[in-house]
CSV table of C-alpha atoms and ligand atoms in Angstrom, one decimal:
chain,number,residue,atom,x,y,z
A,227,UNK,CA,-72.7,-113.2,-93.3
A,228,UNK,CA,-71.7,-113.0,-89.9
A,229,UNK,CA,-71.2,-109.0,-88.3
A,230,UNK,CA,-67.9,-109.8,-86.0
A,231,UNK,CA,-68.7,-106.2,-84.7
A,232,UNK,CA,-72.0,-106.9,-83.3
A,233,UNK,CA,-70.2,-110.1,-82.0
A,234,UNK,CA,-67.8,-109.0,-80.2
A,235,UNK,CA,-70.2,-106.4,-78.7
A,236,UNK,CA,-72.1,-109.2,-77.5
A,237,UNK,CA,-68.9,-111.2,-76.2
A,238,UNK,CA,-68.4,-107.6,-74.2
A,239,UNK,CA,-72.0,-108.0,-72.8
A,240,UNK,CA,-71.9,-111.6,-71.6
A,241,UNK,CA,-68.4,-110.4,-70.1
A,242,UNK,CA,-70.5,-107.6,-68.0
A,243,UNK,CA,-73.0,-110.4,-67.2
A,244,UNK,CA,-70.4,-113.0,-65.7
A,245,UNK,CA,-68.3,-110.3,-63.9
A,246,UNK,CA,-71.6,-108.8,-62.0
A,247,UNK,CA,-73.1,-111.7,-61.0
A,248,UNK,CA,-69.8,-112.5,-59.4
A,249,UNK,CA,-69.1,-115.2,-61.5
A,250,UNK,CA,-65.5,-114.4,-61.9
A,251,UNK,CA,-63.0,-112.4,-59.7
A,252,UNK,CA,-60.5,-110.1,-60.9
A,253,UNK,CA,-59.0,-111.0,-64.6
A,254,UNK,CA,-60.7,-114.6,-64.0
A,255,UNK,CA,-62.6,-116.1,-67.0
A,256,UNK,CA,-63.0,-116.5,-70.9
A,257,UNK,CA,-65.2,-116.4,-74.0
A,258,UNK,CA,-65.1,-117.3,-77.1
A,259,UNK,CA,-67.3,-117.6,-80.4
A,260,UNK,CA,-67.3,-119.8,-83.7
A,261,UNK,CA,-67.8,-117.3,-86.5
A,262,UNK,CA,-66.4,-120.1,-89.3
A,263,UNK,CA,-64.9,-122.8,-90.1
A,264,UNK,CA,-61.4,-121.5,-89.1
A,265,UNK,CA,-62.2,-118.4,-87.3
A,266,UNK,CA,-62.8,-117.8,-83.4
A,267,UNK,CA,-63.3,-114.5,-81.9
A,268,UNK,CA,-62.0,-114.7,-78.1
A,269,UNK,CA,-61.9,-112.5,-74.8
A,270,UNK,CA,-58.4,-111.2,-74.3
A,271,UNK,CA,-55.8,-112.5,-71.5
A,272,UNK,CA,-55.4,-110.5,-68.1
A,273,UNK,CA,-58.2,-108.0,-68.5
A,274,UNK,CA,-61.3,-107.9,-66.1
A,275,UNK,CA,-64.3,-109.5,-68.3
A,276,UNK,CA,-66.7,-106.7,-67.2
A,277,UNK,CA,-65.1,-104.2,-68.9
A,278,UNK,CA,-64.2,-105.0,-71.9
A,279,UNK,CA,-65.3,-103.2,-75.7
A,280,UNK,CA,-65.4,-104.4,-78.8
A,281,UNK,CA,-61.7,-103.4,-79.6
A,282,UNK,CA,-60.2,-106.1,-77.0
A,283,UNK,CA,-61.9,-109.2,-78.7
A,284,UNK,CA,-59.3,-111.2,-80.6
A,285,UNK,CA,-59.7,-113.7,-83.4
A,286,UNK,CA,-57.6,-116.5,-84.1
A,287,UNK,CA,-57.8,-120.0,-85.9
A,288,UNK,CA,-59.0,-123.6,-85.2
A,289,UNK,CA,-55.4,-124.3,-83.7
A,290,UNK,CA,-55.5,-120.9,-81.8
A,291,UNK,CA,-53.3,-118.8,-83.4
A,292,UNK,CA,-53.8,-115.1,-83.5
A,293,UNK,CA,-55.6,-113.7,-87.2
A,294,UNK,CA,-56.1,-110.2,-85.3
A,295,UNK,CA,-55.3,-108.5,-82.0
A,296,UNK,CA,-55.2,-105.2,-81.4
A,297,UNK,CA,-51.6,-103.8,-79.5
A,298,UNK,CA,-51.6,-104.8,-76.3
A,299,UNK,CA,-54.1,-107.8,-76.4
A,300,UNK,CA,-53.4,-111.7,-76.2
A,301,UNK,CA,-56.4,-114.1,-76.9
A,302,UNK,CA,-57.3,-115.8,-73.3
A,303,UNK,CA,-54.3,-118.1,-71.9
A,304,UNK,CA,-57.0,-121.3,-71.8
A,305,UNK,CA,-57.4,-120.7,-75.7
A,306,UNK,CA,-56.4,-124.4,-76.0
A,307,UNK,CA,-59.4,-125.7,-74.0
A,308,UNK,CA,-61.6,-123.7,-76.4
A,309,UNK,CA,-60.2,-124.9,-79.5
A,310,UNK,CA,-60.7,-128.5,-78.1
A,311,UNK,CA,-64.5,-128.0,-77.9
A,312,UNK,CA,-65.0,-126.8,-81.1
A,313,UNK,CA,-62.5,-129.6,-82.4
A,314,UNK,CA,-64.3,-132.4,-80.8
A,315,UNK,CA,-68.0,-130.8,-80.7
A,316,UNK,CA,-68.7,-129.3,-84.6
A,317,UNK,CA,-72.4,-128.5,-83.3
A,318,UNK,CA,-70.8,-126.1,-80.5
A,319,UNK,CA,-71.1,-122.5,-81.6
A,320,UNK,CA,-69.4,-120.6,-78.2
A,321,UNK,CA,-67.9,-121.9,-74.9
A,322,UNK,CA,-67.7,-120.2,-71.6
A,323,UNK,CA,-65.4,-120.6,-68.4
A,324,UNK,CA,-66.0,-119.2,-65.4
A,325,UNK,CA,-65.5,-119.7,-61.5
A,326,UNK,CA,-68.6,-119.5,-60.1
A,327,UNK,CA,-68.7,-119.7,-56.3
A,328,UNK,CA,-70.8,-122.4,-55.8
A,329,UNK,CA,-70.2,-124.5,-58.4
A,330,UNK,CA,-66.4,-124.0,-58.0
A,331,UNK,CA,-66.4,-124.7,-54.3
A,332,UNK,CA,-68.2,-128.4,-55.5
A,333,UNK,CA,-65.3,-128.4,-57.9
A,334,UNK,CA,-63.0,-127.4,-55.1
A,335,UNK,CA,-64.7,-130.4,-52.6
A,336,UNK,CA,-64.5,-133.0,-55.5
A,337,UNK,CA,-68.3,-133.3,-55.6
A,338,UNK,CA,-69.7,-133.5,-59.2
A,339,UNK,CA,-73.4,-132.4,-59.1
A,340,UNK,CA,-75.1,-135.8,-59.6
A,341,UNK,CA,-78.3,-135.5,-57.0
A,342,UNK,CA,-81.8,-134.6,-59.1
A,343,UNK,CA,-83.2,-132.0,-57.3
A,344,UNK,CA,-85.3,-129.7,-59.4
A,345,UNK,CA,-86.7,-129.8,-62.7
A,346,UNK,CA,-84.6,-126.9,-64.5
A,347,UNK,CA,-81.7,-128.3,-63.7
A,348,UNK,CA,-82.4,-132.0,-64.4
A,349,UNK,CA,-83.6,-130.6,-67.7
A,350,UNK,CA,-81.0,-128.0,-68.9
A,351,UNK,CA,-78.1,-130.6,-67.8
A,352,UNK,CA,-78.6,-133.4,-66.4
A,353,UNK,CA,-76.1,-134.0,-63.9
A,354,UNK,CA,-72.5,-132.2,-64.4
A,355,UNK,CA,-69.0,-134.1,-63.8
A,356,UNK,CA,-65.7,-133.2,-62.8
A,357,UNK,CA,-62.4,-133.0,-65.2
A,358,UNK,CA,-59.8,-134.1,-63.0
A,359,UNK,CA,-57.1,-131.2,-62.4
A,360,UNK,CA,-54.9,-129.8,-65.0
A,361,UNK,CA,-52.7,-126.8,-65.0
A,362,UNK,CA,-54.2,-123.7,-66.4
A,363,UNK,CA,-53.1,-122.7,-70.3
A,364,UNK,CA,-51.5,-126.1,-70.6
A,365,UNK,CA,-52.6,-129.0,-72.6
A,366,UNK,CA,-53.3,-130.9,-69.6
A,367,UNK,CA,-57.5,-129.4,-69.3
A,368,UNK,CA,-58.2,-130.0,-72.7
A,369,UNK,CA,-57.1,-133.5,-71.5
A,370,UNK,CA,-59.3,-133.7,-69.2
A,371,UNK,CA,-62.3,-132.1,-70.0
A,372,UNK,CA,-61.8,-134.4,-73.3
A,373,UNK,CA,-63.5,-137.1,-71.7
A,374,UNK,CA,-66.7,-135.4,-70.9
A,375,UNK,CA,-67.2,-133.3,-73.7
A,376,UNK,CA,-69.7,-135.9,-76.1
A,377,UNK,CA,-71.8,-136.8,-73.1
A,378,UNK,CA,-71.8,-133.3,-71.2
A,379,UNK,CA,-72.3,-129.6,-72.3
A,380,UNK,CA,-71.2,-128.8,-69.2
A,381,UNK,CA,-68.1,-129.5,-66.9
A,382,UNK,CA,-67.1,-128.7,-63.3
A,383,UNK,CA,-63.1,-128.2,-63.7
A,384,UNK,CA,-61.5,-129.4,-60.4
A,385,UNK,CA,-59.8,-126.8,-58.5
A,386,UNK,CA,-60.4,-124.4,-60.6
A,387,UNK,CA,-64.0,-123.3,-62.1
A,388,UNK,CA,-67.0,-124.7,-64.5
A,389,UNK,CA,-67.1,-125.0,-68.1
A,390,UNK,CA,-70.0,-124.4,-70.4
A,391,UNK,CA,-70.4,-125.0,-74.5
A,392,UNK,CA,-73.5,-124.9,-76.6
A,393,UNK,CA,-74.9,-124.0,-80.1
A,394,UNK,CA,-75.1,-120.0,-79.5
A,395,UNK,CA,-73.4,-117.3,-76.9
A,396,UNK,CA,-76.0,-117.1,-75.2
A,397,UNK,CA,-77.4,-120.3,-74.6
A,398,UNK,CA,-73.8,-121.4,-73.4
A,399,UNK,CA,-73.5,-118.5,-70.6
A,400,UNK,CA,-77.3,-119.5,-69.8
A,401,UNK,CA,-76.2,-123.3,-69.5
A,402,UNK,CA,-73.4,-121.4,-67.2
A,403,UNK,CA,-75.8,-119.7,-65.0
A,404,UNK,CA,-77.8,-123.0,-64.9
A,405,UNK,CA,-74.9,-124.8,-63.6
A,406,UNK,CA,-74.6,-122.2,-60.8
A,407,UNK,CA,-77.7,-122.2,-59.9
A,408,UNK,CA,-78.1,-125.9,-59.5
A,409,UNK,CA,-74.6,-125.9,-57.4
A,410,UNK,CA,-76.1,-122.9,-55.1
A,411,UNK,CA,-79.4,-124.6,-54.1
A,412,UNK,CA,-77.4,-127.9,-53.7
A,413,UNK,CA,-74.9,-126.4,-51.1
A,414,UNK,CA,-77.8,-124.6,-49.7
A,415,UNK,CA,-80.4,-127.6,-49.2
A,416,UNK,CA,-77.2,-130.0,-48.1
A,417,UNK,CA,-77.6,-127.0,-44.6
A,418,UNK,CA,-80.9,-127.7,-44.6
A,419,UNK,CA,-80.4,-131.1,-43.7
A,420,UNK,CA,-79.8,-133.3,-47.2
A,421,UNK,CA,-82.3,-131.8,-50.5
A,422,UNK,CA,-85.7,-134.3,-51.1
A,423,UNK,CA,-84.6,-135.5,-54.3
A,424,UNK,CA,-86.7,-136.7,-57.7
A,425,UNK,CA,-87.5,-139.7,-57.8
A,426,UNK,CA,-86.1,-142.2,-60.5
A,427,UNK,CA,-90.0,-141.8,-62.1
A,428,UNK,CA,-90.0,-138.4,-62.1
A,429,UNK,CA,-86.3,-137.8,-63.5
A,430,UNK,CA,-87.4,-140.0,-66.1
A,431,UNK,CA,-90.6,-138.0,-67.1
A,432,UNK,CA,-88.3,-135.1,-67.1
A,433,UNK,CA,-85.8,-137.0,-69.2
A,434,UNK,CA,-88.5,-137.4,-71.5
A,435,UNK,CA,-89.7,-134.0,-71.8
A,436,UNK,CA,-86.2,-132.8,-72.9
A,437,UNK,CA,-86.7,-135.2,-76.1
A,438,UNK,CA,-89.9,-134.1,-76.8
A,439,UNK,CA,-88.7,-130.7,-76.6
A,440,UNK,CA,-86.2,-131.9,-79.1
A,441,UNK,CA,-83.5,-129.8,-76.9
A,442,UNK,CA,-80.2,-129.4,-78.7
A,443,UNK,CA,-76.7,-130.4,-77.1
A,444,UNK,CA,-75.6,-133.7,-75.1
A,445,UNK,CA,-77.2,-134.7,-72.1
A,446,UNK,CA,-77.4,-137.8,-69.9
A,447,UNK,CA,-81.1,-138.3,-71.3
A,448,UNK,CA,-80.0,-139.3,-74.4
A,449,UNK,CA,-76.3,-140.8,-74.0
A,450,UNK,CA,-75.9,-142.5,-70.5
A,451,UNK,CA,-75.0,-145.8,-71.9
A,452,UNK,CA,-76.9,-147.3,-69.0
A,453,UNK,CA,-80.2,-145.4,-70.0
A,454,UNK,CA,-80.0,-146.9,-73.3
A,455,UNK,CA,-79.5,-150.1,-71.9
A,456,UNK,CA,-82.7,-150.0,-69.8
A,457,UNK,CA,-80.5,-149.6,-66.6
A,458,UNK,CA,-81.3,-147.0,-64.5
A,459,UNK,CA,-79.9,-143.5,-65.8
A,460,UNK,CA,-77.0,-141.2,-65.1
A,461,UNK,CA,-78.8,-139.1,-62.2
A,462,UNK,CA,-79.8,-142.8,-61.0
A,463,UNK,CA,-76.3,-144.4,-61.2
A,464,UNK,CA,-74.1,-141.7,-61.1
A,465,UNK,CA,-72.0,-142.8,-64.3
A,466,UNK,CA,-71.6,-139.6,-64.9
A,467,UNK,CA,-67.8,-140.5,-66.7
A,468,UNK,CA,-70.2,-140.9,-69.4
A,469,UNK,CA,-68.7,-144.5,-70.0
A,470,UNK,CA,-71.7,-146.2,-68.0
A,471,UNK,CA,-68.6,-147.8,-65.5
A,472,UNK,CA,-69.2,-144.6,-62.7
A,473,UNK,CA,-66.0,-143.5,-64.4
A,474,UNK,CA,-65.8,-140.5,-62.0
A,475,UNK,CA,-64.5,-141.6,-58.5
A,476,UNK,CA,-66.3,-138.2,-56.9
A,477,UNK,CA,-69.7,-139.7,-58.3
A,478,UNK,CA,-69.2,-143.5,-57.5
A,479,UNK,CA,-68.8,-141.8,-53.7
A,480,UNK,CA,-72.0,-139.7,-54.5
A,481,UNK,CA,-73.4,-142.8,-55.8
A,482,UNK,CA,-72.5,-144.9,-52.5
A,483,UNK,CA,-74.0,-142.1,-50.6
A,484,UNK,CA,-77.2,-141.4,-52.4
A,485,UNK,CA,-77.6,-145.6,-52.2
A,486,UNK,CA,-76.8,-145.6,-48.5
A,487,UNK,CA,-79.4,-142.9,-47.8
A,488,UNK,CA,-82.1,-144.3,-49.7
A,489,UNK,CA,-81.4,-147.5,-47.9
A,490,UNK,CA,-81.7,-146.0,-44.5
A,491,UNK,CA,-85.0,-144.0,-45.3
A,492,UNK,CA,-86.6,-147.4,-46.7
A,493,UNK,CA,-85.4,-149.5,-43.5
A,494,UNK,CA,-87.0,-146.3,-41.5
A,495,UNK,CA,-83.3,-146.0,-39.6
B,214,13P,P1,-57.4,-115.4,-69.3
B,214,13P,O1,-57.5,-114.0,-68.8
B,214,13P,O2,-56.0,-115.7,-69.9
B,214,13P,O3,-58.5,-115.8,-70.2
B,214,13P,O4,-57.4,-116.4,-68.0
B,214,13P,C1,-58.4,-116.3,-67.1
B,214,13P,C2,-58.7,-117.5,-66.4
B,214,13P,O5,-59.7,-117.6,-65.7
B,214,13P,C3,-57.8,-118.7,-66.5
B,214,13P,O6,-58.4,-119.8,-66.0
């Protein structure tokens, strides 16, 4: 049996963790947990996420509607793009939004993060695509994260922030952090004139570690369509639309790029 209290204590805690790693800004951001079947505990609208005790955590049903809120408190305005995770992804436990500076400004730039440039992230997620724009609270980001969400655990929303959903709180802020991380050290080695990335061998190897590990969640390792069909993989093509036809314009431009420069390095240009 499931303690909501200690819960929503936690929810509090992973609020604390986005808001000091300035992963959110203000009232920015929302949390929410599977507790059953047809109950979801959720951060409340319009309060800051750092500051937040167990008495502000709302619960409401698989279509979003409230079971309990205390006086004063309204489950999160994006409840909708919650609810459409856990519709369309039963093995998701807990799903995370935040605007992460990096990872929003890629989001911002229309640059999914495609390029394999270290092991963790590679890994953790594989590459992370963009959801094309949609108005916040409306139906129109569910929409669009829709498309992503059997291939990814994790989505760049554009203009706006990142998107994170696995099997436990935790492990979808980690998965959050991750995505972060990754988007920080890309900006950062772009300054430093273009990162060195894996090659197609080693992404592979790394692929291949992640199955042995038996890692939970979806990933390009297992589901690029082109993997499976012996073609060279998602961090390799840049399908990350997930549909193996570079869905995503932003990564058929990444794709184009990472081609051209390859190209150039081999001709010794
Ligand atoms: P809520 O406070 O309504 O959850 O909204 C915050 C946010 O970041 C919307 O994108």
């Amino acid at each position: 049996m499931v303690n909501e209290f200690e819960i929503k204590k936690q929810i509090c805690d992973i609020g604390k963790r986005i808001y000091n790693r300035g992963m959110v800004a203000n009232n920015d951001g929302n949390i929410s947990v599977k507790i059953s079947d047809n109950e979801f505990l959720c951060t409340p609208t319009g309060v800051s996420k750092g500051f937040m005790t167990p008495e502000y955590i709302c619960k409401v049903d698989a279509e979003g509607k409230v079971i309990q809120a205390n006086p004063g408190f309204k489950p999160s305005s994006e409840i909708k793009m919650h609810m459409r995770v856990y519709k369309e992804r039963p093995d998701v436990k807990s799903v995370v939004h935040a605007h992460p500076m990096y990872a929003t400004a890629f989001a911002i730039a229309g640059i999914p993060l495609t390029q394999p440039i270290m092991p963790e992230a590679v890994i953790a997620l594989g590459c992370v695509p963009i959801a094309k724009y949609g108005t916040p609270s409306t139906n129109e980001i569910p929409d669009a994260v829709s498309e992503y969400v059997q291939y990814f655990d994790a989505v760049l929303l554009e203009n706006h922030g990142a998107l994170t959903f696995s099997d436990s709180l935790l492990a979808a802020y980690n998965k959050m952090e991750s995505v972060e991380f990754y988007a920080q050290l890309l900006y950062l080695s772009r300054q430093l004139g273009g990162p060195k990335e894996l090659s197609d061998a080693q992404v592979q190897r790394l692929y291949e570690i992640r199955r042995q590990f038996g890692m939970t969640g979806k990933h390009p390792a297992n589901l690029c369509p082109n993997n499976k069909e012996g073609k060279p993989s998602c961090h390799n093509c840049g399908s990350c639309g997930g549909k193996g036809d570079c869905a995503t314009s932003g990564a058929t431009e990444d794709l184009i790029k990472n081609i051209t420069s390859k190209v150039i390095k081999e001709l010794g240009l």
